[in-house]
Amino acid sequence: MPYRRIEHSSKELLIKLYVEGFLTRDEVLAVGVFSNATLHRSLKKWNGTGLPQRLHSTGRPRKLGTEDIAYVLERLDQCADLMLDELASNIRSVGGPQVSKSLLSRTLQRLDITRKRVKRRALEADLDQEAACRLRMARYLPEQLIFVDESGFDSRTAHRRYGWAPAGHRAVQTGTGKRAKRATLIPGLTIGGIIAPKIYHSTVNADVFYDYLIRHLLPLTMPFPGPGSVIVMDNVPFHRSPKIKQLVRRFGCRIECVAPWSPWLNPIEEAFSKVKASLRRGASALDYDVFEACDAITSTDAQGWIRNAGYL
């Protein structure tokens, strides 16, 4: 039988019930807390000195006490990207003990705090505006939403970031230092995946964006409140230009702009990450490769990103 830890209070209660005649010996044994021999020893101890609380071995006390741990958690909440030596110095500066990086590492592991990539939030981001944006977006169904944005790329986008080399040597990959002219991908993201991807080999401005909407995206939409009737974008000025708003209204659709400095509110950013990862895997960034990477995005991918942004 696997080891079971029985609370002292449970054992004491059973002994009292037996001694006072509420339970028979067989009934006490049937509970499964005591074996026959253990019950005999416990009764002997009870009749002599009572049933004392078993002392637990404490071992050497931890170097970081409760107050120190509370300070560590508070400090990491204030500044999540602290190095271990910086955290140790902070503890010492407020009168705490001098600790090593290894001790801090073990402590954080025990507290289930892991080191991960930092998600940067701009100081300019306004939580009130973000909350207002989420409140507006809650009026729409996921199938009504089309998320739109632009992402630039060139030949260097397909360069792989990691390679193999002997220990102590750099991984070097030769290639031209020149880069091709930068291009811009503009797609739409729905719960079904990517729609209307278009590449422009020029700077994107209000005129280029107007061309994309009228020729590629808006013909695939339906008037509100039908599916694909709400265009969601970030709030760059040319997205909000009067002629863009007028064009979208002509097709019976609505425009929603996410809060400033809040890219996590537009799930198409996640789609761009997958597209560029696909380009690195294929080691090529030709237009064909970009369209192929867009086609590889599944409805499951899209729904996951939209759910992560809070719209599903």
PDB file of C-alpha atoms in Angstrom:
ATOM      1  CA  MET A   1       0.000   0.000   0.000  1.00  0.00           C
ATOM      2  CA  PRO A   2       1.399   3.467  -0.846  1.00  0.00           C
ATOM      3  CA  TYR A   3       2.384   5.734   2.004  1.00  0.00           C
ATOM      4  CA  ARG A   4      -0.507   7.770   3.364  1.00  0.00           C
ATOM      5  CA  ARG A   5      -0.104  10.682   5.717  1.00  0.00           C
ATOM      6  CA  ILE A   6      -2.901  10.585   8.310  1.00  0.00           C
ATOM      7  CA  GLU A   7      -3.575  13.801  10.192  1.00  0.00           C
ATOM      8  CA  HIS A   8      -2.814  13.625  13.924  1.00  0.00           C
ATOM      9  CA  SER A   9      -6.285  15.003  14.721  1.00  0.00           C
ATOM     10  CA  SER A  10      -7.916  12.064  12.895  1.00  0.00           C
ATOM     11  CA  LYS A  11      -5.935   9.529  14.911  1.00  0.00           C
ATOM     12  CA  GLU A  12      -6.710  11.333  18.155  1.00  0.00           C
ATOM     13  CA  LEU A  13     -10.439  11.426  17.347  1.00  0.00           C
ATOM     14  CA  LEU A  14     -10.577   7.672  16.711  1.00  0.00           C
ATOM     15  CA  ILE A  15      -8.764   6.939  19.975  1.00  0.00           C
ATOM     16  CA  LYS A  16     -11.172   9.172  21.923  1.00  0.00           C
ATOM     17  CA  LEU A  17     -14.226   7.538  20.334  1.00  0.00           C
ATOM     18  CA  TYR A  18     -12.888   4.099  21.239  1.00  0.00           C
ATOM     19  CA  VAL A  19     -11.903   5.016  24.806  1.00  0.00           C
ATOM     20  CA  GLU A  20     -15.284   6.656  25.467  1.00  0.00           C
ATOM     21  CA  GLY A  21     -17.158   3.648  24.096  1.00  0.00           C
ATOM     22  CA  PHE A  22     -18.622   5.124  20.920  1.00  0.00           C
ATOM     23  CA  LEU A  23     -16.667   2.699  18.684  1.00  0.00           C
ATOM     24  CA  THR A  24     -15.609  -0.900  19.091  1.00  0.00           C
ATOM     25  CA  ARG A  25     -12.074  -2.086  18.382  1.00  0.00           C
ATOM     26  CA  ASP A  26     -13.196  -3.744  15.143  1.00  0.00           C
ATOM     27  CA  GLU A  27     -14.906  -0.536  14.010  1.00  0.00           C
ATOM     28  CA  VAL A  28     -11.732   1.480  14.647  1.00  0.00           C
ATOM     29  CA  LEU A  29      -9.638  -1.021  12.685  1.00  0.00           C
ATOM     30  CA  ALA A  30     -12.178  -1.015   9.843  1.00  0.00           C
ATOM     31  CA  VAL A  31     -11.522   2.692   9.232  1.00  0.00           C
ATOM     32  CA  GLY A  32      -8.030   1.775   8.006  1.00  0.00           C
ATOM     33  CA  VAL A  33      -6.101   4.370   9.984  1.00  0.00           C
ATOM     34  CA  PHE A  34      -4.609   1.869  12.444  1.00  0.00           C
ATOM     35  CA  SER A  35      -3.324  -1.653  12.094  1.00  0.00           C
ATOM     36  CA  ASN A  36      -3.990  -3.954  15.055  1.00  0.00           C
ATOM     37  CA  ALA A  37      -0.427  -3.516  16.371  1.00  0.00           C
ATOM     38  CA  THR A  38      -0.432   0.261  15.877  1.00  0.00           C
ATOM     39  CA  LEU A  39      -3.756   0.588  17.667  1.00  0.00           C
ATOM     40  CA  HIS A  40      -2.369  -1.410  20.591  1.00  0.00           C
ATOM     41  CA  ARG A  41       0.693   0.869  20.852  1.00  0.00           C
ATOM     42  CA  SER A  42      -1.415   4.016  20.491  1.00  0.00           C
ATOM     43  CA  LEU A  43      -3.811   2.943  23.249  1.00  0.00           C
ATOM     44  CA  LYS A  44      -0.879   2.160  25.525  1.00  0.00           C
ATOM     45  CA  LYS A  45       0.592   5.605  24.843  1.00  0.00           C
ATOM     46  CA  TRP A  46      -2.819   7.262  25.341  1.00  0.00           C
ATOM     47  CA  ASN A  47      -3.345   5.599  28.688  1.00  0.00           C
ATOM     48  CA  GLY A  48       0.130   6.641  29.781  1.00  0.00           C
ATOM     49  CA  THR A  49       0.885  10.145  28.507  1.00  0.00           C
ATOM     50  CA  GLY A  50      -1.733  10.873  25.891  1.00  0.00           C
ATOM     51  CA  LEU A  51      -1.053  10.836  22.146  1.00  0.00           C
ATOM     52  CA  PRO A  52       1.619  13.507  21.566  1.00  0.00           C
ATOM     53  CA  GLN A  53       1.913  15.423  18.303  1.00  0.00           C
ATOM     54  CA  ARG A  54       4.716  13.960  16.220  1.00  0.00           C
ATOM     55  CA  LEU A  55       7.463  16.483  15.708  1.00  0.00           C
ATOM     56  CA  HIS A  56       8.584  17.072  12.134  1.00  0.00           C
ATOM     57  CA  SER A  57      12.246  17.363  11.311  1.00  0.00           C
ATOM     58  CA  THR A  58      12.879  20.937  10.244  1.00  0.00           C
ATOM     59  CA  GLY A  59      16.473  20.690   9.085  1.00  0.00           C
ATOM     60  CA  ARG A  60      18.475  23.818   8.417  1.00  0.00           C
ATOM     61  CA  PRO A  61      16.204  26.868   8.027  1.00  0.00           C
ATOM     62  CA  ARG A  62      16.036  28.478   4.592  1.00  0.00           C
ATOM     63  CA  LYS A  63      18.314  31.448   4.066  1.00  0.00           C
ATOM     64  CA  LEU A  64      15.514  33.480   2.508  1.00  0.00           C
ATOM     65  CA  GLY A  65      12.695  33.969   4.983  1.00  0.00           C
ATOM     66  CA  THR A  66       9.051  34.766   4.350  1.00  0.00           C
ATOM     67  CA  GLU A  67       9.664  38.523   4.154  1.00  0.00           C
ATOM     68  CA  ASP A  68      12.588  38.008   1.770  1.00  0.00           C
ATOM     69  CA  ILE A  69      10.440  35.838  -0.506  1.00  0.00           C
ATOM     70  CA  ALA A  70       7.685  38.462  -0.474  1.00  0.00           C
ATOM     71  CA  TYR A  71      10.259  41.102  -1.487  1.00  0.00           C
ATOM     72  CA  VAL A  72      11.554  38.898  -4.331  1.00  0.00           C
ATOM     73  CA  LEU A  73       8.026  38.433  -5.711  1.00  0.00           C
ATOM     74  CA  GLU A  74       7.278  42.141  -5.425  1.00  0.00           C
ATOM     75  CA  ARG A  75      10.574  43.096  -7.103  1.00  0.00           C
ATOM     76  CA  LEU A  76      10.011  40.711 -10.020  1.00  0.00           C
ATOM     77  CA  ASP A  77       6.504  42.066 -10.433  1.00  0.00           C
ATOM     78  CA  GLN A  78       8.003  45.559 -10.740  1.00  0.00           C
ATOM     79  CA  CYS A  79      10.876  44.555 -13.043  1.00  0.00           C
ATOM     80  CA  ALA A  80      10.462  41.156 -14.697  1.00  0.00           C
ATOM     81  CA  ASP A  81      13.782  41.210 -16.606  1.00  0.00           C
ATOM     82  CA  LEU A  82      16.128  41.387 -13.594  1.00  0.00           C
ATOM     83  CA  MET A  83      19.268  39.250 -13.730  1.00  0.00           C
ATOM     84  CA  LEU A  84      19.900  36.929 -10.788  1.00  0.00           C
ATOM     85  CA  ASP A  85      22.924  38.927  -9.611  1.00  0.00           C
ATOM     86  CA  GLU A  86      20.854  42.134  -9.761  1.00  0.00           C
ATOM     87  CA  LEU A  87      18.101  40.488  -7.734  1.00  0.00           C
ATOM     88  CA  ALA A  88      20.645  39.290  -5.153  1.00  0.00           C
ATOM     89  CA  SER A  89      22.042  42.829  -4.919  1.00  0.00           C
ATOM     90  CA  ASN A  90      18.523  44.225  -4.440  1.00  0.00           C
ATOM     91  CA  ILE A  91      17.872  41.800  -1.582  1.00  0.00           C
ATOM     92  CA  ARG A  92      21.129  42.807   0.089  1.00  0.00           C
ATOM     93  CA  SER A  93      20.423  46.537  -0.354  1.00  0.00           C
ATOM     94  CA  VAL A  94      17.206  46.324   1.683  1.00  0.00           C
ATOM     95  CA  GLY A  95      18.874  44.529   4.582  1.00  0.00           C
ATOM     96  CA  GLY A  96      18.300  40.960   3.445  1.00  0.00           C
ATOM     97  CA  PRO A  97      20.878  38.145   3.487  1.00  0.00           C
ATOM     98  CA  GLN A  98      23.673  37.803   0.968  1.00  0.00           C
ATOM     99  CA  VAL A  99      22.656  34.997  -1.390  1.00  0.00           C
ATOM    100  CA  SER A 100      24.202  33.326  -4.413  1.00  0.00           C
ATOM    101  CA  LYS A 101      22.729  33.139  -7.893  1.00  0.00           C
ATOM    102  CA  SER A 102      22.337  29.371  -7.567  1.00  0.00           C
ATOM    103  CA  LEU A 103      20.307  29.768  -4.365  1.00  0.00           C
ATOM    104  CA  LEU A 104      18.072  32.332  -6.056  1.00  0.00           C
ATOM    105  CA  SER A 105      17.657  30.030  -9.038  1.00  0.00           C
ATOM    106  CA  ARG A 106      16.547  27.160  -6.805  1.00  0.00           C
ATOM    107  CA  THR A 107      14.228  29.462  -4.865  1.00  0.00           C
ATOM    108  CA  LEU A 108      12.519  30.705  -8.028  1.00  0.00           C
ATOM    109  CA  GLN A 109      12.194  27.137  -9.261  1.00  0.00           C
ATOM    110  CA  ARG A 110      10.551  26.157  -5.957  1.00  0.00           C
ATOM    111  CA  LEU A 111       8.146  29.098  -6.346  1.00  0.00           C
ATOM    112  CA  ASP A 112       7.317  27.904  -9.892  1.00  0.00           C
ATOM    113  CA  ILE A 113       8.690  31.106 -11.434  1.00  0.00           C
ATOM    114  CA  THR A 114      10.344  30.478 -14.802  1.00  0.00           C
ATOM    115  CA  ARG A 115      12.465  32.642 -17.097  1.00  0.00           C
ATOM    116  CA  LYS A 116      10.801  33.372 -20.423  1.00  0.00           C
ATOM    117  CA  ARG A 117      10.883  35.823 -23.274  1.00  0.00           C
ATOM    118  CA  VAL A 118       9.742  39.284 -22.162  1.00  0.00           C
ATOM    119  CA  LYS A 119       6.614  40.713 -23.719  1.00  0.00           C
ATOM    120  CA  ARG A 120       7.260  44.429 -24.090  1.00  0.00           C
ATOM    121  CA  ARG A 121       4.435  46.813 -23.314  1.00  0.00           C
ATOM    122  CA  ALA A 122       4.968  50.379 -24.504  1.00  0.00           C
ATOM    123  CA  LEU A 123       4.839  53.080 -21.858  1.00  0.00           C
ATOM    124  CA  GLU A 124       2.498  54.940 -24.192  1.00  0.00           C
ATOM    125  CA  ALA A 125      -0.066  52.114 -24.044  1.00  0.00           C
ATOM    126  CA  ASP A 126      -3.190  53.210 -22.193  1.00  0.00           C
ATOM    127  CA  LEU A 127      -5.010  50.518 -20.221  1.00  0.00           C
ATOM    128  CA  ASP A 128      -8.231  52.547 -20.240  1.00  0.00           C
ATOM    129  CA  GLN A 129      -8.150  52.803 -24.034  1.00  0.00           C
ATOM    130  CA  GLU A 130      -7.411  49.087 -24.287  1.00  0.00           C
ATOM    131  CA  ALA A 131     -10.382  48.303 -22.036  1.00  0.00           C
ATOM    132  CA  ALA A 132     -12.616  50.584 -24.117  1.00  0.00           C
ATOM    133  CA  CYS A 133     -11.426  48.834 -27.285  1.00  0.00           C
ATOM    134  CA  ARG A 134     -12.224  45.400 -25.856  1.00  0.00           C
ATOM    135  CA  LEU A 135     -15.667  46.649 -24.818  1.00  0.00           C
ATOM    136  CA  ARG A 136     -16.393  47.864 -28.365  1.00  0.00           C
ATOM    137  CA  MET A 137     -15.133  44.643 -29.923  1.00  0.00           C
ATOM    138  CA  ALA A 138     -17.327  42.542 -27.621  1.00  0.00           C
ATOM    139  CA  ARG A 139     -20.330  43.712 -29.678  1.00  0.00           C
ATOM    140  CA  TYR A 140     -19.209  41.658 -32.677  1.00  0.00           C
ATOM    141  CA  LEU A 141     -19.214  37.960 -33.469  1.00  0.00           C
ATOM    142  CA  PRO A 142     -15.834  36.403 -34.383  1.00  0.00           C
ATOM    143  CA  GLU A 143     -17.023  35.570 -37.910  1.00  0.00           C
ATOM    144  CA  GLN A 144     -17.774  39.263 -38.542  1.00  0.00           C
ATOM    145  CA  LEU A 145     -14.159  40.310 -37.986  1.00  0.00           C
ATOM    146  CA  ILE A 146     -11.420  40.764 -40.595  1.00  0.00           C
ATOM    147  CA  PHE A 147      -8.071  41.822 -39.139  1.00  0.00           C
ATOM    148  CA  VAL A 148      -5.859  43.813 -41.516  1.00  0.00           C
ATOM    149  CA  ASP A 149      -2.297  45.104 -41.253  1.00  0.00           C
ATOM    150  CA  GLU A 150       0.948  45.453 -43.221  1.00  0.00           C
ATOM    151  CA  SER A 151       4.274  43.669 -42.752  1.00  0.00           C
ATOM    152  CA  GLY A 152       7.493  44.426 -44.602  1.00  0.00           C
ATOM    153  CA  PHE A 153      10.034  41.859 -45.800  1.00  0.00           C
ATOM    154  CA  ASP A 154      13.101  41.564 -48.001  1.00  0.00           C
ATOM    155  CA  SER A 155      15.685  38.914 -48.888  1.00  0.00           C
ATOM    156  CA  ARG A 156      17.149  39.039 -45.371  1.00  0.00           C
ATOM    157  CA  THR A 157      13.816  37.991 -43.857  1.00  0.00           C
ATOM    158  CA  ALA A 158      14.535  34.416 -44.965  1.00  0.00           C
ATOM    159  CA  HIS A 159      17.962  34.318 -43.280  1.00  0.00           C
ATOM    160  CA  ARG A 160      18.029  31.608 -40.654  1.00  0.00           C
ATOM    161  CA  ARG A 161      19.068  32.788 -37.211  1.00  0.00           C
ATOM    162  CA  TYR A 162      20.675  29.598 -35.923  1.00  0.00           C
ATOM    163  CA  GLY A 163      23.232  27.172 -37.346  1.00  0.00           C
ATOM    164  CA  TRP A 164      25.645  24.388 -36.392  1.00  0.00           C
ATOM    165  CA  ALA A 165      29.351  24.754 -35.611  1.00  0.00           C
ATOM    166  CA  PRO A 166      31.954  23.089 -33.371  1.00  0.00           C
ATOM    167  CA  ALA A 167      31.958  24.217 -29.750  1.00  0.00           C
ATOM    168  CA  GLY A 168      33.881  27.478 -29.363  1.00  0.00           C
ATOM    169  CA  HIS A 169      33.367  28.514 -33.002  1.00  0.00           C
ATOM    170  CA  ARG A 170      30.792  30.788 -34.600  1.00  0.00           C
ATOM    171  CA  ALA A 171      28.269  29.381 -37.056  1.00  0.00           C
ATOM    172  CA  VAL A 172      29.000  31.312 -40.274  1.00  0.00           C
ATOM    173  CA  GLN A 173      26.843  31.220 -43.413  1.00  0.00           C
ATOM    174  CA  THR A 174      28.091  33.091 -46.477  1.00  0.00           C
ATOM    175  CA  GLY A 175      25.709  35.116 -48.604  1.00  0.00           C
ATOM    176  CA  THR A 176      25.358  38.434 -50.330  1.00  0.00           C
ATOM    177  CA  GLY A 177      25.396  41.490 -48.113  1.00  0.00           C
ATOM    178  CA  LYS A 178      23.045  43.298 -50.457  1.00  0.00           C
ATOM    179  CA  ARG A 179      19.350  43.161 -49.856  1.00  0.00           C
ATOM    180  CA  ALA A 180      16.584  43.244 -52.405  1.00  0.00           C
ATOM    181  CA  LYS A 181      14.113  46.090 -52.470  1.00  0.00           C
ATOM    182  CA  ARG A 182      11.815  45.878 -49.483  1.00  0.00           C
ATOM    183  CA  ALA A 183       8.254  44.738 -50.145  1.00  0.00           C
ATOM    184  CA  THR A 184       5.095  44.870 -48.057  1.00  0.00           C
ATOM    185  CA  LEU A 185       2.522  42.133 -47.503  1.00  0.00           C
ATOM    186  CA  ILE A 186      -1.076  43.168 -46.790  1.00  0.00           C
ATOM    187  CA  PRO A 187      -3.520  40.349 -45.980  1.00  0.00           C
ATOM    188  CA  GLY A 188      -6.725  39.905 -44.020  1.00  0.00           C
ATOM    189  CA  LEU A 189      -7.145  37.404 -41.192  1.00  0.00           C
ATOM    190  CA  THR A 190     -10.508  35.767 -40.455  1.00  0.00           C
ATOM    191  CA  ILE A 191     -11.492  32.775 -38.331  1.00  0.00           C
ATOM    192  CA  GLY A 192     -11.068  30.737 -41.515  1.00  0.00           C
ATOM    193  CA  GLY A 193      -7.476  31.821 -42.164  1.00  0.00           C
ATOM    194  CA  ILE A 194      -5.749  34.339 -44.443  1.00  0.00           C
ATOM    195  CA  ILE A 195      -7.746  36.037 -47.206  1.00  0.00           C
ATOM    196  CA  ALA A 196      -6.793  38.464 -49.978  1.00  0.00           C
ATOM    197  CA  PRO A 197      -2.997  38.511 -49.497  1.00  0.00           C
ATOM    198  CA  LYS A 198      -1.328  41.115 -51.705  1.00  0.00           C
ATOM    199  CA  ILE A 199       2.321  42.173 -52.024  1.00  0.00           C
ATOM    200  CA  TYR A 200       3.261  45.750 -52.898  1.00  0.00           C
ATOM    201  CA  HIS A 201       6.806  46.628 -53.929  1.00  0.00           C
ATOM    202  CA  SER A 202       6.453  50.189 -52.731  1.00  0.00           C
ATOM    203  CA  THR A 203       5.892  52.193 -49.590  1.00  0.00           C
ATOM    204  CA  VAL A 204       2.401  51.720 -48.209  1.00  0.00           C
ATOM    205  CA  ASN A 205       0.399  54.924 -47.837  1.00  0.00           C
ATOM    206  CA  ALA A 206      -3.266  55.868 -48.022  1.00  0.00           C
ATOM    207  CA  ASP A 207      -3.352  55.458 -51.838  1.00  0.00           C
ATOM    208  CA  VAL A 208      -1.789  51.978 -51.748  1.00  0.00           C
ATOM    209  CA  PHE A 209      -4.055  50.910 -48.907  1.00  0.00           C
ATOM    210  CA  TYR A 210      -7.082  52.254 -50.794  1.00  0.00           C
ATOM    211  CA  ASP A 211      -6.046  50.170 -53.806  1.00  0.00           C
ATOM    212  CA  TYR A 212      -5.746  47.052 -51.642  1.00  0.00           C
ATOM    213  CA  LEU A 213      -9.159  47.526 -50.077  1.00  0.00           C
ATOM    214  CA  ILE A 214     -11.114  48.289 -53.240  1.00  0.00           C
ATOM    215  CA  ARG A 215      -9.472  45.666 -55.470  1.00  0.00           C
ATOM    216  CA  HIS A 216      -8.712  42.791 -53.120  1.00  0.00           C
ATOM    217  CA  LEU A 217     -10.315  42.821 -49.672  1.00  0.00           C
ATOM    218  CA  LEU A 218     -13.667  44.611 -49.805  1.00  0.00           C
ATOM    219  CA  PRO A 219     -15.048  42.521 -52.712  1.00  0.00           C
ATOM    220  CA  LEU A 220     -14.829  39.535 -50.329  1.00  0.00           C
ATOM    221  CA  THR A 221     -16.813  41.229 -47.550  1.00  0.00           C
ATOM    222  CA  MET A 222     -20.533  41.403 -46.826  1.00  0.00           C
ATOM    223  CA  PRO A 223     -22.577  44.351 -45.546  1.00  0.00           C
ATOM    224  CA  PHE A 224     -22.876  44.588 -41.770  1.00  0.00           C
ATOM    225  CA  PRO A 225     -23.961  42.516 -39.836  1.00  0.00           C
ATOM    226  CA  GLY A 226     -22.968  39.714 -42.194  1.00  0.00           C
ATOM    227  CA  PRO A 227     -19.796  37.612 -41.943  1.00  0.00           C
ATOM    228  CA  GLY A 228     -16.633  39.557 -42.734  1.00  0.00           C
ATOM    229  CA  SER A 229     -18.262  42.958 -42.316  1.00  0.00           C
ATOM    230  CA  VAL A 230     -16.003  44.589 -39.682  1.00  0.00           C
ATOM    231  CA  ILE A 231     -12.488  45.673 -40.717  1.00  0.00           C
ATOM    232  CA  VAL A 232     -10.170  45.764 -37.678  1.00  0.00           C
ATOM    233  CA  MET A 233      -6.873  47.670 -38.006  1.00  0.00           C
ATOM    234  CA  ASP A 234      -4.328  49.525 -35.917  1.00  0.00           C
ATOM    235  CA  ASN A 235      -4.686  53.285 -35.681  1.00  0.00           C
ATOM    236  CA  VAL A 236      -1.967  54.540 -38.048  1.00  0.00           C
ATOM    237  CA  PRO A 237      -3.155  57.795 -39.672  1.00  0.00           C
ATOM    238  CA  PHE A 238      -3.727  56.506 -43.216  1.00  0.00           C
ATOM    239  CA  HIS A 239      -5.944  53.683 -41.900  1.00  0.00           C
ATOM    240  CA  ARG A 240      -8.249  56.384 -40.529  1.00  0.00           C
ATOM    241  CA  SER A 241      -8.135  58.755 -43.500  1.00  0.00           C
ATOM    242  CA  PRO A 242     -11.533  60.090 -44.671  1.00  0.00           C
ATOM    243  CA  LYS A 243     -11.365  58.391 -48.064  1.00  0.00           C
ATOM    244  CA  ILE A 244     -10.646  55.000 -46.454  1.00  0.00           C
ATOM    245  CA  LYS A 245     -13.613  55.395 -44.102  1.00  0.00           C
ATOM    246  CA  GLN A 246     -15.852  56.496 -46.975  1.00  0.00           C
ATOM    247  CA  LEU A 247     -14.773  53.530 -49.117  1.00  0.00           C
ATOM    248  CA  VAL A 248     -15.493  50.989 -46.380  1.00  0.00           C
ATOM    249  CA  ARG A 249     -18.927  52.531 -45.754  1.00  0.00           C
ATOM    250  CA  ARG A 250     -19.727  52.240 -49.481  1.00  0.00           C
ATOM    251  CA  PHE A 251     -19.422  48.467 -49.118  1.00  0.00           C
ATOM    252  CA  GLY A 252     -21.682  48.499 -46.063  1.00  0.00           C
ATOM    253  CA  CYS A 253     -18.865  47.546 -43.678  1.00  0.00           C
ATOM    254  CA  ARG A 254     -17.571  49.011 -40.443  1.00  0.00           C
ATOM    255  CA  ILE A 255     -14.079  50.041 -39.326  1.00  0.00           C
ATOM    256  CA  GLU A 256     -12.722  49.398 -35.843  1.00  0.00           C
ATOM    257  CA  CYS A 257      -9.258  50.605 -34.794  1.00  0.00           C
ATOM    258  CA  VAL A 258      -7.508  48.918 -31.880  1.00  0.00           C
ATOM    259  CA  ALA A 259      -6.083  50.977 -29.031  1.00  0.00           C
ATOM    260  CA  PRO A 260      -2.784  52.805 -29.748  1.00  0.00           C
ATOM    261  CA  TRP A 261       0.448  50.994 -28.884  1.00  0.00           C
ATOM    262  CA  SER A 262      -1.411  47.696 -28.425  1.00  0.00           C
ATOM    263  CA  PRO A 263      -0.310  45.264 -31.173  1.00  0.00           C
ATOM    264  CA  TRP A 264      -1.468  42.302 -29.071  1.00  0.00           C
ATOM    265  CA  LEU A 265      -5.045  43.391 -29.828  1.00  0.00           C
ATOM    266  CA  ASN A 266      -4.543  42.571 -33.524  1.00  0.00           C
ATOM    267  CA  PRO A 267      -4.021  38.800 -33.958  1.00  0.00           C
ATOM    268  CA  ILE A 268      -2.719  39.209 -37.501  1.00  0.00           C
ATOM    269  CA  GLU A 269       0.647  40.039 -35.906  1.00  0.00           C
ATOM    270  CA  GLU A 270       0.835  36.358 -34.912  1.00  0.00           C
ATOM    271  CA  ALA A 271       0.124  35.389 -38.512  1.00  0.00           C
ATOM    272  CA  PHE A 272       3.028  37.524 -39.726  1.00  0.00           C
ATOM    273  CA  SER A 273       5.320  35.711 -37.280  1.00  0.00           C
ATOM    274  CA  LYS A 274       4.329  32.344 -38.747  1.00  0.00           C
ATOM    275  CA  VAL A 275       4.739  33.607 -42.319  1.00  0.00           C
ATOM    276  CA  LYS A 276       8.282  34.821 -41.612  1.00  0.00           C
ATOM    277  CA  ALA A 277       9.148  31.587 -39.803  1.00  0.00           C
ATOM    278  CA  SER A 278       8.011  29.685 -42.916  1.00  0.00           C
ATOM    279  CA  LEU A 279      10.228  31.894 -45.086  1.00  0.00           C
ATOM    280  CA  ARG A 280      13.234  31.105 -42.884  1.00  0.00           C
ATOM    281  CA  ARG A 281      12.477  27.396 -43.109  1.00  0.00           C
ATOM    282  CA  GLY A 282      12.361  27.606 -46.891  1.00  0.00           C
ATOM    283  CA  ALA A 283      15.378  29.994 -46.942  1.00  0.00           C
ATOM    284  CA  SER A 284      13.643  32.063 -49.597  1.00  0.00           C
ATOM    285  CA  ALA A 285      11.552  35.241 -49.599  1.00  0.00           C
ATOM    286  CA  LEU A 286      10.248  35.423 -53.156  1.00  0.00           C
ATOM    287  CA  ASP A 287       6.663  36.573 -53.654  1.00  0.00           C
ATOM    288  CA  TYR A 288       5.625  32.989 -54.399  1.00  0.00           C
ATOM    289  CA  ASP A 289       7.117  31.813 -51.105  1.00  0.00           C
ATOM    290  CA  VAL A 290       5.207  34.506 -49.204  1.00  0.00           C
ATOM    291  CA  PHE A 291       1.881  33.504 -50.771  1.00  0.00           C
ATOM    292  CA  GLU A 292       2.632  29.848 -50.085  1.00  0.00           C
ATOM    293  CA  ALA A 293       3.341  30.670 -46.426  1.00  0.00           C
ATOM    294  CA  CYS A 294       0.007  32.517 -46.220  1.00  0.00           C
ATOM    295  CA  ASP A 295      -1.815  29.499 -47.662  1.00  0.00           C
ATOM    296  CA  ALA A 296      -0.218  27.294 -44.990  1.00  0.00           C
ATOM    297  CA  ILE A 297      -2.047  29.166 -42.219  1.00  0.00           C
ATOM    298  CA  THR A 298      -5.002  27.026 -41.142  1.00  0.00           C
ATOM    299  CA  SER A 299      -8.329  27.924 -39.591  1.00  0.00           C
ATOM    300  CA  THR A 300      -7.061  26.316 -36.377  1.00  0.00           C
ATOM    301  CA  ASP A 301      -4.101  28.732 -36.390  1.00  0.00           C
ATOM    302  CA  ALA A 302      -6.357  31.717 -37.006  1.00  0.00           C
ATOM    303  CA  GLN A 303      -8.889  30.781 -34.340  1.00  0.00           C
ATOM    304  CA  GLY A 304      -6.093  30.243 -31.814  1.00  0.00           C
ATOM    305  CA  TRP A 305      -4.632  33.709 -32.470  1.00  0.00           C
ATOM    306  CA  ILE A 306      -8.057  35.365 -32.362  1.00  0.00           C
ATOM    307  CA  ARG A 307      -8.857  33.560 -29.117  1.00  0.00           C
ATOM    308  CA  ASN A 308      -5.508  34.633 -27.658  1.00  0.00           C
ATOM    309  CA  ALA A 309      -6.359  38.265 -28.477  1.00  0.00           C
ATOM    310  CA  GLY A 310      -9.658  37.888 -26.611  1.00  0.00           C
ATOM    311  CA  TYR A 311     -12.152  37.944 -29.489  1.00  0.00           C
ATOM    312  CA  LEU A 312     -13.246  34.285 -29.487  1.00  0.00           C
TER     313      LEU A 312
END
